[in-house]
Amino acid sequence: METIYLAGGCFWGVQKYFDQFEGVRETEVGYANGPEAAPSYQDVCAGSGHAETVRILYDPEKISLSRLLGYYFLVIDPLSVNRQGNDRGVQYRTGIYYTEESQLKDVQAAVRAQEEKLGAKLKVEVQRMRNFYSAEAYHQKYLEKNPGGYCHIPSAFFSLNKQE
């Protein structure tokens, strides 16, 4: 198993989106790559510097990091700074936070491919994971518990795996 952390705006939809793919074993929402103090949701909303992020534990024998990143780029605006959909603020920035140096090559290749496709430099952070703090329980699998909850990802993307 390997772990990658992806920040793509509000973490509710990003978690629901990645839960659908075979090979994704577990997801958890939380706050990443901010100061070294565990924040609350209120701290994050007040500008603590953490990004709303999803921890993705995946089986590379069933789904590659390259494929996960391809899916990631389908549901974010990689040219936007601190904004996805109607959500604005530093906590909604996009980021790919790797855990192993061996992942960096795939991350850089995916970013380069998107830059070539779009003809612009992406605004997606690429950094080693420095810290991750689990979000409060009510945020975990939020859209499963609250199917009508707001999400910047169109609902059709939540059944993408069934369309392949």
C-alpha atoms as one frame of an Amber mdcrd trajectory, in Angstrom:
protein
   0.000   0.000   0.000   1.052   3.567  -0.677  -0.287   6.921   0.465  -0.743
  10.176  -1.416  -2.388  13.352  -0.140  -4.467  15.470  -2.518  -5.889  18.922
  -1.841  -8.554  19.899  -4.341 -10.794  22.446  -2.700 -13.477  21.323  -0.261
 -12.435  17.904   0.942 -15.976  16.472   1.155 -16.293  15.982  -2.589 -12.680
  15.003  -3.149 -13.096  12.174  -0.638 -16.365  10.934  -2.167 -14.841  11.116
  -5.641 -11.765   9.020  -4.816 -13.705   6.487  -2.757 -15.251   5.135  -5.963
 -12.063   3.820  -7.592 -10.969   0.221  -7.336  -7.579   0.109  -5.666  -8.347
   2.983  -3.304  -8.410   1.216   0.042  -9.114   4.071   2.418  -9.601   7.818
   2.479  -9.571  10.313   5.305 -10.136  14.064   5.257  -7.922  16.403   7.202
  -5.755  19.484   7.258  -2.303  19.417   5.706   0.961  21.278   5.298   0.217
  24.165   7.594   1.876  25.106  10.866   2.890  22.298  13.200  -0.153  22.710
  15.446  -3.278  20.572  15.097  -6.027  22.935  13.925  -9.775  22.810  14.317
 -12.073  23.409  11.355 -12.646  26.916  12.712  -8.877  27.546  12.763  -8.564
  26.390   9.160 -11.479  28.597   8.050  -9.857  31.531   9.855  -6.671  31.151
   7.778  -4.413  28.820   9.795  -2.496  27.996   6.615  -3.552  24.346   6.334
  -5.126  22.929   3.165  -8.271  20.805   3.221  -6.741  17.532   2.042  -7.661
  13.895   1.478  -5.309  11.120   2.548  -5.588   8.316  -0.002  -4.286   4.852
   0.830  -4.100   2.908  -2.418  -2.870  -0.388  -3.802  -0.410   0.390  -6.630
  -1.011  -3.116  -8.019  -4.637  -2.104  -8.721  -4.372   1.610  -9.439  -1.250
   3.556 -10.285  -0.339   6.941  -8.905  -0.370   8.252 -12.481  -3.968   7.134
 -12.867  -4.984   8.659  -9.524  -3.426  11.950 -10.601  -5.242  11.770 -13.935
  -8.507  11.467 -12.017  -7.442  14.336  -9.748  -6.945  16.695 -12.672 -10.453
  15.904 -13.947 -12.086  17.549 -10.923  -9.921  20.560 -10.090  -9.153  23.868
 -11.744  -5.347  23.652 -11.669  -4.934  27.307 -12.681  -6.930  28.718  -9.787
  -5.250  30.064  -6.649  -6.947  29.429  -3.305 -10.281  28.705  -4.966 -12.268
  25.752  -6.269 -15.897  26.263  -7.227 -17.552  28.700  -4.837 -15.022  27.980
  -2.093 -12.384  30.647  -1.545  -9.490  30.853   0.888  -6.033  29.420   1.462
  -7.572  26.192   2.827  -9.052  25.516  -0.641  -5.743  25.599  -2.504  -4.791
  22.667  -4.674  -1.869  20.476  -3.780  -0.236  17.131  -4.330   1.631  16.074
  -1.213   3.789  13.015  -1.726   5.106  10.702   0.978   7.904   8.878  -0.861
  10.626  10.319  -3.092   9.773   7.546  -5.557   6.358   9.203  -6.096   7.859
  12.526  -7.139   8.715  11.378 -10.684   5.073  10.439 -11.386   3.812  13.644
  -9.780   6.153  15.810 -11.838   5.236  13.953 -15.044   1.510  14.448 -14.384
   1.998  18.161 -13.676   4.144  18.600 -16.785   1.525  16.842 -18.945  -1.214
  19.135 -17.615   0.914  22.223 -18.192   1.515  21.155 -21.784  -2.183  20.430
 -22.282  -3.258  23.791 -20.834  -0.332  25.863 -22.101   0.138  27.421 -18.671
   2.007  26.861 -15.416  -0.195  25.129 -12.860  -0.997  26.685  -9.490  -0.991
  23.257  -7.799   1.452  22.922  -4.907   3.786  19.954  -5.179   5.426  19.305
  -1.842   6.500  16.534   0.454   3.848  15.878   3.087   4.968  17.750   6.195
   1.985  17.245   8.454  -1.591  16.006   8.356  -4.218  16.337  11.041  -7.427
  14.346  10.811 -10.546  16.486  10.461 -13.385  16.222  12.922 -15.599  13.112
  12.706 -18.540  14.971  11.170 -16.376  15.814   8.119 -15.444  12.187   7.427
 -17.573  10.766   4.553 -19.671  13.935   4.840 -21.440  13.598   1.483 -22.371
   9.996   2.277 -24.086  11.218   5.448 -25.434  14.399   3.795 -26.181  13.546
   0.137 -27.547  17.022  -0.583 -24.465  18.777   0.774 -22.676  21.376  -1.327
 -19.851  20.197  -3.548 -17.869  21.912  -6.284 -17.458  18.573  -8.092 -20.407
  17.789 -10.400 -22.350  14.762  -9.099 -21.841  12.863 -12.380 -18.174  12.468
 -11.413 -19.135  10.424  -8.358 -20.094   7.525 -10.619 -17.225   7.886 -13.072
 -15.893   4.429 -12.205 -19.192   2.888 -13.319 -18.954   4.625 -16.703 -15.525
   3.204 -17.603
